Coordinates of C-alpha atoms and ligand atoms in Angstrom, one line a residue:
X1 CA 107.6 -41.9 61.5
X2 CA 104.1 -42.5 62.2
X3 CA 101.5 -44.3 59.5
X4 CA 98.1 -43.4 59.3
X5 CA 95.5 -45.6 59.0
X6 CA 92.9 -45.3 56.5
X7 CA 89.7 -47.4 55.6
X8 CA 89.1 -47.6 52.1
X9 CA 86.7 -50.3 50.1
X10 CA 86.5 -52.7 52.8
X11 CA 90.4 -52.7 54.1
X12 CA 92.5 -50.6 56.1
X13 CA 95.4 -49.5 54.4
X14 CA 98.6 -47.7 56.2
X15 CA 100.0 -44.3 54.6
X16 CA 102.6 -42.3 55.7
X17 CA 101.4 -38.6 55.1
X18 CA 103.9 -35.9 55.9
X19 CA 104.6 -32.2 55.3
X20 CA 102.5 -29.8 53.4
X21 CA 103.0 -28.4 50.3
X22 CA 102.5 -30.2 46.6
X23 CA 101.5 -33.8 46.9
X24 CA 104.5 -36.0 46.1
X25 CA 103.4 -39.8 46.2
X26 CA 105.5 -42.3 46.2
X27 CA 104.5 -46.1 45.4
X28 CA 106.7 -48.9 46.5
X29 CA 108.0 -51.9 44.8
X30 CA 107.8 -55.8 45.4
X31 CA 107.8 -57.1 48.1
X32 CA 108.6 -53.9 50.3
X33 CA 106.6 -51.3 52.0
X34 CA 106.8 -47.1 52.4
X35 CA 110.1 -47.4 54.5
X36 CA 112.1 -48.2 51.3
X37 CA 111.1 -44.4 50.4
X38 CA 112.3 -43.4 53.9
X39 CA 115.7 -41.1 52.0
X40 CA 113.4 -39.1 49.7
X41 CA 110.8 -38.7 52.9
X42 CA 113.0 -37.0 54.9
X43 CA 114.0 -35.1 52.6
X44 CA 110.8 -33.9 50.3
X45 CA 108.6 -33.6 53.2
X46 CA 109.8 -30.2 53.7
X47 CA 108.6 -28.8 50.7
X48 CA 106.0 -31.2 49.1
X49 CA 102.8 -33.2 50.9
X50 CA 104.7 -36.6 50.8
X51 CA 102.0 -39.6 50.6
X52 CA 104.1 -43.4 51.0
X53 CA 101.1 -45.8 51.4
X54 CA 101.7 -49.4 52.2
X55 CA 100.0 -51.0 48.9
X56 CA 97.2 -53.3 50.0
X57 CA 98.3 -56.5 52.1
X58 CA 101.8 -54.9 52.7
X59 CA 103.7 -53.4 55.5
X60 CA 100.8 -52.0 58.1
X61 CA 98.1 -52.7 55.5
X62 CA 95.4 -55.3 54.9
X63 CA 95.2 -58.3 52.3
X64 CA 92.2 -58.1 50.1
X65 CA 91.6 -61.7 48.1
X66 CA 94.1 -63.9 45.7
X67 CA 95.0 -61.5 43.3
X68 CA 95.5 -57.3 43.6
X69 CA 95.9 -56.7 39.7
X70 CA 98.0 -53.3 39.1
X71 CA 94.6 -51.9 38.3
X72 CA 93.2 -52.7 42.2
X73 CA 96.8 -51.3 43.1
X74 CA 95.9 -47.5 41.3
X75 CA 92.3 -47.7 42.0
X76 CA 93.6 -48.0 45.7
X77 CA 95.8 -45.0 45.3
X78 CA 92.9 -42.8 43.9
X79 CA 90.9 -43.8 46.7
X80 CA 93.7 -43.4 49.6
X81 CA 93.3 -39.8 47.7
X82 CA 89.8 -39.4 48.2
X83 CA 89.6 -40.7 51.9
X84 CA 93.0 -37.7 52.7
X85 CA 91.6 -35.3 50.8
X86 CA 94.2 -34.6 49.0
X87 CA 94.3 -32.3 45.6
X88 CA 94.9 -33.2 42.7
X89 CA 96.9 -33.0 40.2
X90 CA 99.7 -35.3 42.1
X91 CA 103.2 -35.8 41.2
X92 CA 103.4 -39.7 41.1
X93 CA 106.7 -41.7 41.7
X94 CA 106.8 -45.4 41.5
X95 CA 109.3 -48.1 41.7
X96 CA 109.1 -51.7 39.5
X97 CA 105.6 -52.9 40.7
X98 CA 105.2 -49.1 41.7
X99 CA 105.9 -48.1 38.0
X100 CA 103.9 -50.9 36.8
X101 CA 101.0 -49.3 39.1
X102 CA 101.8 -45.7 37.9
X103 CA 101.2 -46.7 34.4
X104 CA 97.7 -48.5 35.3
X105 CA 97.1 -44.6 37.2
X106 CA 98.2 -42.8 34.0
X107 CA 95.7 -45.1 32.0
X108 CA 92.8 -44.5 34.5
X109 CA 93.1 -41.4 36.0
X110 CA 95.7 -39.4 33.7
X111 CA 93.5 -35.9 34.6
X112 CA 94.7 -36.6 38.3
X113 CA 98.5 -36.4 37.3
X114 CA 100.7 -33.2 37.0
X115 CA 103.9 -35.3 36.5
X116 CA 105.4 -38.9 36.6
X117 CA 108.3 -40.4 37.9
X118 CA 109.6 -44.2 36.8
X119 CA 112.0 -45.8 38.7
X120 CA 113.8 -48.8 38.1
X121 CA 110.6 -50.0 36.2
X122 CA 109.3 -52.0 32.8
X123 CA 106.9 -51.0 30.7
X124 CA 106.5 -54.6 28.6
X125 CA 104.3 -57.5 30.4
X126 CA 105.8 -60.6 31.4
X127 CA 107.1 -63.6 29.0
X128 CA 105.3 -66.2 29.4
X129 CA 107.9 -68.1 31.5
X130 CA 108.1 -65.0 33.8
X131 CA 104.3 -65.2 34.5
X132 CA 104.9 -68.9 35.4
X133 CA 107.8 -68.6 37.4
X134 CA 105.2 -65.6 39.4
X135 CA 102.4 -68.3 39.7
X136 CA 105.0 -70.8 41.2
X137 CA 106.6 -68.3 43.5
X138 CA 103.1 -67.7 45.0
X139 CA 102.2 -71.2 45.6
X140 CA 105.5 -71.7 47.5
X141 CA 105.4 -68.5 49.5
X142 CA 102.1 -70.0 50.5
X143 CA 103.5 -73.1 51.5
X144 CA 106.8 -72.5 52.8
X145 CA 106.5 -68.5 54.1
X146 CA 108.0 -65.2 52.7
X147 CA 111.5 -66.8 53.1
X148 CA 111.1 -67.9 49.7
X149 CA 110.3 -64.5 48.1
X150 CA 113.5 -62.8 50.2
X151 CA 115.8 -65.7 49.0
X152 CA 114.5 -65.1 45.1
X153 CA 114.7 -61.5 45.4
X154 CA 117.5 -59.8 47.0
X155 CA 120.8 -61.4 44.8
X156 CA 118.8 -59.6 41.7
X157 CA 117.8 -56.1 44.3
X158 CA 120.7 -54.4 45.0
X159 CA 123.8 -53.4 42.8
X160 CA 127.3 -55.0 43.3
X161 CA 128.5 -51.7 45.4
X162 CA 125.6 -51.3 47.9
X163 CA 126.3 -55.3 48.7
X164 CA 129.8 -54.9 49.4
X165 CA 129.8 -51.3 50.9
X166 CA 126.8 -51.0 52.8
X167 CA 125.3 -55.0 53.4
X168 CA 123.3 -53.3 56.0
X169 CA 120.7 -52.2 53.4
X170 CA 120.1 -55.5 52.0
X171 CA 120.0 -56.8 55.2
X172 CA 117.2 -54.6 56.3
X173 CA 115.7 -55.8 53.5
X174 CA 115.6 -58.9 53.8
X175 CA 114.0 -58.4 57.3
X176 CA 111.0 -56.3 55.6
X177 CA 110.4 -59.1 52.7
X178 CA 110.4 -61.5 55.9
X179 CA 107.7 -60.0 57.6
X180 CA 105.8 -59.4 54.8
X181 CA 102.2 -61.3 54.4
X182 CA 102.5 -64.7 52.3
X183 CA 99.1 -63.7 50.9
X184 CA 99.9 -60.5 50.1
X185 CA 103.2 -61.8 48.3
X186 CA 101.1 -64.5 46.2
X187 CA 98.1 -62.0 45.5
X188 CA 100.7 -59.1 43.9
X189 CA 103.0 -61.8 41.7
X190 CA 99.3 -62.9 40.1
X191 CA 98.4 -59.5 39.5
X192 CA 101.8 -58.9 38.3
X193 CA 101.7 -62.0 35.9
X194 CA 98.3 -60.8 34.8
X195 CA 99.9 -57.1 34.0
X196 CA 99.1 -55.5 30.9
X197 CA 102.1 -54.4 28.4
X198 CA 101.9 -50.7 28.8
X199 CA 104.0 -50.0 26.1
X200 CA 101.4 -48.6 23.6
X201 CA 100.6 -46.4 26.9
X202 CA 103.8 -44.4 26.8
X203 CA 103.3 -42.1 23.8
X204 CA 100.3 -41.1 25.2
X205 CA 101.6 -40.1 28.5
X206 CA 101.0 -36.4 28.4
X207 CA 102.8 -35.0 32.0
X208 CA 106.7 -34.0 32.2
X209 CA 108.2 -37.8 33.2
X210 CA 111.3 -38.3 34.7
X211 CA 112.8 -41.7 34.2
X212 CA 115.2 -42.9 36.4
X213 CA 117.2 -46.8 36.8
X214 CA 120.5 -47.6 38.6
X215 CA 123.0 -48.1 36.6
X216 CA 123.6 -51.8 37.7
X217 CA 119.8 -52.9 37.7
X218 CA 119.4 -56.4 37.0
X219 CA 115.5 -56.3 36.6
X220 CA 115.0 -53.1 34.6
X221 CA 118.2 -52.8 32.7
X222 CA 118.6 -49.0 31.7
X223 CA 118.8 -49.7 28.1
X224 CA 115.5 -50.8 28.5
X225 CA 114.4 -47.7 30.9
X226 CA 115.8 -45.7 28.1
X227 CA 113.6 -47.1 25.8
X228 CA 110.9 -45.7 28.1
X229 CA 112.2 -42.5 27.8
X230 CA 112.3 -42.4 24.2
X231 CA 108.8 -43.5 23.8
X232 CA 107.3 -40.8 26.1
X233 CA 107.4 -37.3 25.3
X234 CA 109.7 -35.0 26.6
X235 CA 110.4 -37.4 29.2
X236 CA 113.8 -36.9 31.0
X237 CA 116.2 -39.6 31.4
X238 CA 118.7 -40.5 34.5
X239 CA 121.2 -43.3 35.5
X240 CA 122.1 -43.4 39.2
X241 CA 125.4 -44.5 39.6
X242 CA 126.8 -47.0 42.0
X243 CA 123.3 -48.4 42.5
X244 CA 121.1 -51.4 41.1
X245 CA 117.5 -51.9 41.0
X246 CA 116.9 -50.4 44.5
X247 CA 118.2 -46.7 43.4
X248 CA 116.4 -44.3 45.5
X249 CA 117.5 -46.8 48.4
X250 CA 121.3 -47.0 47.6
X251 CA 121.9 -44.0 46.2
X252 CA 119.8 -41.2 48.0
X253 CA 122.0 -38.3 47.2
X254 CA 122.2 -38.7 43.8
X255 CA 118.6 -40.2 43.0
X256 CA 117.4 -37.1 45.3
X257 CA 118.9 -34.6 43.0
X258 CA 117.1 -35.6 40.2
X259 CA 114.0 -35.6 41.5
X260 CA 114.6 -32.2 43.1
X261 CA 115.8 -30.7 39.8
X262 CA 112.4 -32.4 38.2
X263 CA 110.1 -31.7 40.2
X264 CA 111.6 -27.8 40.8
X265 CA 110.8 -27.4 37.1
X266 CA 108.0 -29.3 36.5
Ligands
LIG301 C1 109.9 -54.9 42.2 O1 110.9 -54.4 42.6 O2 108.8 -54.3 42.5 C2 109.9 -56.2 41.5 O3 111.2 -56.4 41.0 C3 108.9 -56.2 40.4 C4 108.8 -57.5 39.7 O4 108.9 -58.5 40.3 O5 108.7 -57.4 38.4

């Protein structure tokens, strides 16, 4: 499917913009690009304006500098906006660093928003021991090559089924993490390790929320994804079966009927 390419603040980022209708954005997770979203694309671009951007240094899109905080992440969004001309208000779905970007958006530009949808995502910041282990990875992914972020990342990705049903997914995978820019790997674990706890956020998040986590994710574990639910109001809470972290990705029937029946009625 063909990527636009768009120059905002000094970089050219790539975003996939198809259909017409509504616009549906969805924000990857780390350290992936838009093709991860390619079962909801398909599918929503027949009824909604579908934006999947590659985040800034990822997939078709350029690095900017050593760190892209989660804020530089949602200021890029409302600018890939802008430059599209696309309305507002936007329904906003993002996965783990795509969450933790769609929370920085709800802080920032929360009049922008008609509705909000968490995958597979935390709300806390980082332990200090997490924010370490982030600055190490960087400084090795920058020595020894995105090898290092694919080898750290994909046992903890995928949930026990997908790996031993359908390896072909985290095989693709792997091949996208591969490819992926060092820099752009180092400069999103800083910003990631620099994250602010958007916990306090969540109460004040005033747009109809779907939350939504496999039910074997090892990252964000859906007792804690239910805990999101119950701090925001109204939000709606759903556990994809036979999936892990990567839920929209394993389980594209099932995560695709919640988000129908969301969005339908919201
Ligand atoms: C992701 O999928 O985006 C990552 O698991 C986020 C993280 O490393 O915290």
């Amino acid at each position: 499917m063909p990527v636009n390419r768009i120059d905002i603040s000094g970089a050219t980022l790539g975003v996939l913009d198809e259909g017409a209708g509504e616009p549906l954005v969805f924000v990857h997770g780390f350290p992936l690009d838009h093709t991860m979203w390619q079962g909801q694309i398909d599918v929503f671009s027949s009824r909604y304006r579908v934006l999947a951007p590659d985040l800034r240094g990822f997939g078709a899109s350029d690095v900017r500098g050593e760190t892209m905080t989660m804020e530089d992440f949602a200021d890029d969004l409302a600018a890939m906006l802008d430059a599209l001309g696309v309305g507002r208000p936007i329904a906003l779905c993002g996965l783990s660093m795509g969450g933790y970007i769609a929370f920085r958006f709800a802080a920032k530009y929360a009049s922008q928003l008609r509705s909000l949808i968490l995958c597979d995502t935390r709300a806390a910041a980082d332990s200090p021991e997490a924010a370490a282990n982030r600055l190490k990875m960087a400084e090795q992914v920058l020595s020894k090559g995105a090898e290092v972020a694919a080898n750290a990342m994909l046992p903890k990705l995928f949930g026990p089924r997908t790996v031993a049903e359908r390896p072909e997914l985290p095989a693709a995978t792997r091949r996208v993490i591969e490819s992926t820019k060092p820099a752009a790997i180092a400069a999103a674990q800083r910003g990631m390790a620099a994250r602010p706890d958007s916990t306090a956020l969540l109460p004040q998040i005033r747009v109809p929320t779907l939350v939504v986590v496999g039910e074997d994710d090892a990252i964000a574990p859906v007792a804690e994804m239910r805990g999101i639910a119950a701090e925001i109001s109204g939000a709606e809470f759903v556990v994809v079966p036979a999936a892990g972290h990567m839920a929209p990705l394993e389980n594209p029937t099932a995560f695709n009927a919640a988000l129908e029946k969301f969005l339908s009625s919201n």
